[in-house]
């Protein structure tokens, strides 16, 4: 598959799940900690699943706005996406992710909201990257 790249960014991580990650331009700089549920100490810091959840949620709103610009219903200013990312062992070995996206589109009729969410799921880069590899569940709330 060919991609006409319009933007690139780079981040560097050290120390793994109990380390540090930052974008090379310094715009993002986070301490990483492993959650207790995965055998870590928890505590102050973030983990890759939190960062993925935040990125997917923001990107999905952008995808909905793109769909709206192509003739879909207007995305209200107070629209939100709550992304819940799960991690655990896979039956086939290794670890896998699950994603639940709860989409709130206040004032948009339910049928229009559901159609918008489905169309956004087809164009969102995170959705395209995970399709066929990660169980993504969409809900209009």
PDB file of C-alpha atoms in Angstrom:
ATOM      1  CA  UNK A   1       0.000   0.000   0.000  1.00  0.00           C
ATOM      2  CA  UNK A   2       1.312   3.407  -0.956  1.00  0.00           C
ATOM      3  CA  UNK A   3       0.955   6.421   1.337  1.00  0.00           C
ATOM      4  CA  UNK A   4       1.529  10.015   0.258  1.00  0.00           C
ATOM      5  CA  UNK A   5       3.191  11.111   3.519  1.00  0.00           C
ATOM      6  CA  UNK A   6       2.263  14.679   4.460  1.00  0.00           C
ATOM      7  CA  UNK A   7       3.698  14.724   7.990  1.00  0.00           C
ATOM      8  CA  UNK A   8       6.204  12.704   9.991  1.00  0.00           C
ATOM      9  CA  UNK A   9       7.214  12.739  13.626  1.00  0.00           C
ATOM     10  CA  UNK A  10       9.736  10.756  15.611  1.00  0.00           C
ATOM     11  CA  UNK A  11       9.904   9.685  19.223  1.00  0.00           C
ATOM     12  CA  UNK A  12      12.597   7.922  21.166  1.00  0.00           C
ATOM     13  CA  UNK A  13      12.011   5.590  24.108  1.00  0.00           C
ATOM     14  CA  UNK A  14      14.562   4.338  26.598  1.00  0.00           C
ATOM     15  CA  UNK A  15      14.123   1.866  29.446  1.00  0.00           C
ATOM     16  CA  UNK A  16      11.024   0.176  28.029  1.00  0.00           C
ATOM     17  CA  UNK A  17       7.814   0.290  30.068  1.00  0.00           C
ATOM     18  CA  UNK A  18       9.662   1.723  33.075  1.00  0.00           C
ATOM     19  CA  UNK A  19      11.606   4.336  31.214  1.00  0.00           C
ATOM     20  CA  UNK A  20      11.117   7.517  29.301  1.00  0.00           C
ATOM     21  CA  UNK A  21       9.729   8.581  25.913  1.00  0.00           C
ATOM     22  CA  UNK A  22       9.914  11.875  24.098  1.00  0.00           C
ATOM     23  CA  UNK A  23       9.382  13.238  20.631  1.00  0.00           C
ATOM     24  CA  UNK A  24      12.600  14.399  19.037  1.00  0.00           C
ATOM     25  CA  UNK A  25      11.199  17.938  18.776  1.00  0.00           C
ATOM     26  CA  UNK A  26      10.569  17.994  22.562  1.00  0.00           C
ATOM     27  CA  UNK A  27       6.815  18.593  22.237  1.00  0.00           C
ATOM     28  CA  UNK A  28       5.981  15.386  24.159  1.00  0.00           C
ATOM     29  CA  UNK A  29       8.061  14.138  27.069  1.00  0.00           C
ATOM     30  CA  UNK A  30       6.716  11.416  29.364  1.00  0.00           C
ATOM     31  CA  UNK A  31       7.916   9.192  32.158  1.00  0.00           C
ATOM     32  CA  UNK A  32       6.820   5.618  31.567  1.00  0.00           C
ATOM     33  CA  UNK A  33       5.612   3.216  34.244  1.00  0.00           C
ATOM     34  CA  UNK A  34       4.272  -0.316  34.041  1.00  0.00           C
ATOM     35  CA  UNK A  35       0.768  -0.742  35.497  1.00  0.00           C
ATOM     36  CA  UNK A  36       0.406  -3.020  38.501  1.00  0.00           C
ATOM     37  CA  UNK A  37      -1.929  -5.228  36.426  1.00  0.00           C
ATOM     38  CA  UNK A  38       1.033  -6.026  34.169  1.00  0.00           C
ATOM     39  CA  UNK A  39       3.407  -6.713  37.035  1.00  0.00           C
ATOM     40  CA  UNK A  40       4.785  -3.222  37.449  1.00  0.00           C
ATOM     41  CA  UNK A  41       4.862  -0.820  40.322  1.00  0.00           C
ATOM     42  CA  UNK A  42       2.314   1.584  38.865  1.00  0.00           C
ATOM     43  CA  UNK A  43       2.833   5.071  40.223  1.00  0.00           C
ATOM     44  CA  UNK A  44       3.391   8.366  38.488  1.00  0.00           C
ATOM     45  CA  UNK A  45       3.881   8.158  34.767  1.00  0.00           C
ATOM     46  CA  UNK A  46       2.147   6.877  31.688  1.00  0.00           C
ATOM     47  CA  UNK A  47       2.165   3.658  29.712  1.00  0.00           C
ATOM     48  CA  UNK A  48       2.017   2.925  25.992  1.00  0.00           C
ATOM     49  CA  UNK A  49      -1.658   1.903  26.178  1.00  0.00           C
ATOM     50  CA  UNK A  50      -2.616   5.299  27.626  1.00  0.00           C
ATOM     51  CA  UNK A  51      -0.707   7.086  24.891  1.00  0.00           C
ATOM     52  CA  UNK A  52      -2.314   4.900  22.223  1.00  0.00           C
ATOM     53  CA  UNK A  53      -5.798   5.504  23.701  1.00  0.00           C
ATOM     54  CA  UNK A  54      -5.301   9.279  23.685  1.00  0.00           C
ATOM     55  CA  UNK A  55      -3.936   9.299  20.139  1.00  0.00           C
ATOM     56  CA  UNK A  56      -6.691   7.066  18.757  1.00  0.00           C
ATOM     57  CA  UNK A  57      -9.438   9.163  20.408  1.00  0.00           C
ATOM     58  CA  UNK A  58      -8.060  12.431  19.019  1.00  0.00           C
ATOM     59  CA  UNK A  59      -7.429  10.969  15.581  1.00  0.00           C
ATOM     60  CA  UNK A  60     -10.945   9.525  15.408  1.00  0.00           C
ATOM     61  CA  UNK A  61     -12.459  12.975  16.020  1.00  0.00           C
ATOM     62  CA  UNK A  62     -10.302  14.250  13.173  1.00  0.00           C
ATOM     63  CA  UNK A  63     -11.595  11.436  10.945  1.00  0.00           C
ATOM     64  CA  UNK A  64     -15.196  12.357  11.790  1.00  0.00           C
ATOM     65  CA  UNK A  65     -14.482  15.994  10.910  1.00  0.00           C
ATOM     66  CA  UNK A  66     -12.995  14.868   7.599  1.00  0.00           C
ATOM     67  CA  UNK A  67     -16.120  12.809   6.825  1.00  0.00           C
ATOM     68  CA  UNK A  68     -18.283  15.800   7.774  1.00  0.00           C
ATOM     69  CA  UNK A  69     -16.313  17.987   5.353  1.00  0.00           C
ATOM     70  CA  UNK A  70     -17.178  15.504   2.593  1.00  0.00           C
ATOM     71  CA  UNK A  71     -20.927  15.931   3.157  1.00  0.00           C
ATOM     72  CA  UNK A  72     -21.566  14.127   6.417  1.00  0.00           C
ATOM     73  CA  UNK A  73     -23.361  15.673   9.391  1.00  0.00           C
ATOM     74  CA  UNK A  74     -21.515  18.471  11.205  1.00  0.00           C
ATOM     75  CA  UNK A  75     -19.415  17.313  14.143  1.00  0.00           C
ATOM     76  CA  UNK A  76     -20.515  19.367  17.167  1.00  0.00           C
ATOM     77  CA  UNK A  77     -17.872  21.331  19.101  1.00  0.00           C
ATOM     78  CA  UNK A  78     -18.604  19.246  22.205  1.00  0.00           C
ATOM     79  CA  UNK A  79     -18.157  15.901  20.436  1.00  0.00           C
ATOM     80  CA  UNK A  80     -15.935  13.454  22.300  1.00  0.00           C
ATOM     81  CA  UNK A  81     -14.394  10.030  21.879  1.00  0.00           C
ATOM     82  CA  UNK A  82     -13.478   7.914  24.875  1.00  0.00           C
ATOM     83  CA  UNK A  83     -10.970   5.280  23.823  1.00  0.00           C
ATOM     84  CA  UNK A  84     -10.459   2.297  26.111  1.00  0.00           C
ATOM     85  CA  UNK A  85      -7.417   0.180  25.258  1.00  0.00           C
ATOM     86  CA  UNK A  86      -6.967  -3.255  26.775  1.00  0.00           C
ATOM     87  CA  UNK A  87      -3.857  -5.427  26.731  1.00  0.00           C
ATOM     88  CA  UNK A  88      -3.402  -9.069  27.586  1.00  0.00           C
ATOM     89  CA  UNK A  89      -2.115 -12.448  26.464  1.00  0.00           C
ATOM     90  CA  UNK A  90      -3.401 -13.809  23.145  1.00  0.00           C
ATOM     91  CA  UNK A  91      -4.595 -17.382  22.711  1.00  0.00           C
ATOM     92  CA  UNK A  92      -2.107 -17.683  19.815  1.00  0.00           C
ATOM     93  CA  UNK A  93       0.769 -16.490  22.015  1.00  0.00           C
ATOM     94  CA  UNK A  94       2.268 -13.126  22.720  1.00  0.00           C
ATOM     95  CA  UNK A  95       0.164 -10.141  23.714  1.00  0.00           C
ATOM     96  CA  UNK A  96      -2.657  -8.325  21.963  1.00  0.00           C
ATOM     97  CA  UNK A  97      -4.774  -5.214  22.244  1.00  0.00           C
ATOM     98  CA  UNK A  98      -8.477  -4.446  22.233  1.00  0.00           C
ATOM     99  CA  UNK A  99     -10.025  -1.031  21.647  1.00  0.00           C
ATOM    100  CA  UNK A 100     -13.451   0.315  22.542  1.00  0.00           C
ATOM    101  CA  UNK A 101     -14.376   3.713  21.097  1.00  0.00           C
ATOM    102  CA  UNK A 102     -17.353   5.397  22.765  1.00  0.00           C
ATOM    103  CA  UNK A 103     -18.384   8.317  20.563  1.00  0.00           C
ATOM    104  CA  UNK A 104     -20.569  11.170  21.818  1.00  0.00           C
ATOM    105  CA  UNK A 105     -22.095  13.435  19.164  1.00  0.00           C
ATOM    106  CA  UNK A 106     -24.545  15.643  21.083  1.00  0.00           C
ATOM    107  CA  UNK A 107     -27.434  16.870  18.966  1.00  0.00           C
ATOM    108  CA  UNK A 108     -26.732  14.542  16.033  1.00  0.00           C
ATOM    109  CA  UNK A 109     -29.605  12.114  15.381  1.00  0.00           C
ATOM    110  CA  UNK A 110     -28.574   8.555  16.306  1.00  0.00           C
ATOM    111  CA  UNK A 111     -28.816   7.094  12.781  1.00  0.00           C
ATOM    112  CA  UNK A 112     -26.720   9.956  11.357  1.00  0.00           C
ATOM    113  CA  UNK A 113     -24.210   9.616  14.207  1.00  0.00           C
ATOM    114  CA  UNK A 114     -23.836   5.876  13.630  1.00  0.00           C
ATOM    115  CA  UNK A 115     -23.327   6.402   9.883  1.00  0.00           C
ATOM    116  CA  UNK A 116     -20.735   9.117  10.568  1.00  0.00           C
ATOM    117  CA  UNK A 117     -18.857   6.864  13.004  1.00  0.00           C
ATOM    118  CA  UNK A 118     -18.814   3.953  10.523  1.00  0.00           C
ATOM    119  CA  UNK A 119     -17.504   6.205   7.736  1.00  0.00           C
ATOM    120  CA  UNK A 120     -14.883   7.705  10.060  1.00  0.00           C
ATOM    121  CA  UNK A 121     -13.755   4.190  10.982  1.00  0.00           C
ATOM    122  CA  UNK A 122     -13.018   3.584   7.286  1.00  0.00           C
ATOM    123  CA  UNK A 123     -10.791   6.666   6.908  1.00  0.00           C
ATOM    124  CA  UNK A 124      -9.149   7.023  10.350  1.00  0.00           C
ATOM    125  CA  UNK A 125      -5.441   6.140  10.107  1.00  0.00           C
ATOM    126  CA  UNK A 126      -5.526   4.399  13.503  1.00  0.00           C
ATOM    127  CA  UNK A 127      -8.515   2.322  12.394  1.00  0.00           C
ATOM    128  CA  UNK A 128      -6.746   1.442   9.158  1.00  0.00           C
ATOM    129  CA  UNK A 129      -3.565   0.515  11.028  1.00  0.00           C
ATOM    130  CA  UNK A 130      -5.381  -1.774  13.442  1.00  0.00           C
ATOM    131  CA  UNK A 131      -7.950  -3.305  11.046  1.00  0.00           C
ATOM    132  CA  UNK A 132      -7.603  -7.082  10.992  1.00  0.00           C
ATOM    133  CA  UNK A 133      -5.139  -7.041  13.898  1.00  0.00           C
ATOM    134  CA  UNK A 134      -7.007  -5.449  16.812  1.00  0.00           C
ATOM    135  CA  UNK A 135     -10.608  -5.956  17.897  1.00  0.00           C
ATOM    136  CA  UNK A 136     -12.085  -2.437  17.691  1.00  0.00           C
ATOM    137  CA  UNK A 137     -15.616  -1.960  19.023  1.00  0.00           C
ATOM    138  CA  UNK A 138     -17.526   1.240  18.131  1.00  0.00           C
ATOM    139  CA  UNK A 139     -20.405   2.614  20.216  1.00  0.00           C
ATOM    140  CA  UNK A 140     -22.394   5.821  19.814  1.00  0.00           C
ATOM    141  CA  UNK A 141     -23.256   7.032  23.322  1.00  0.00           C
TER     142      UNK A 141
END
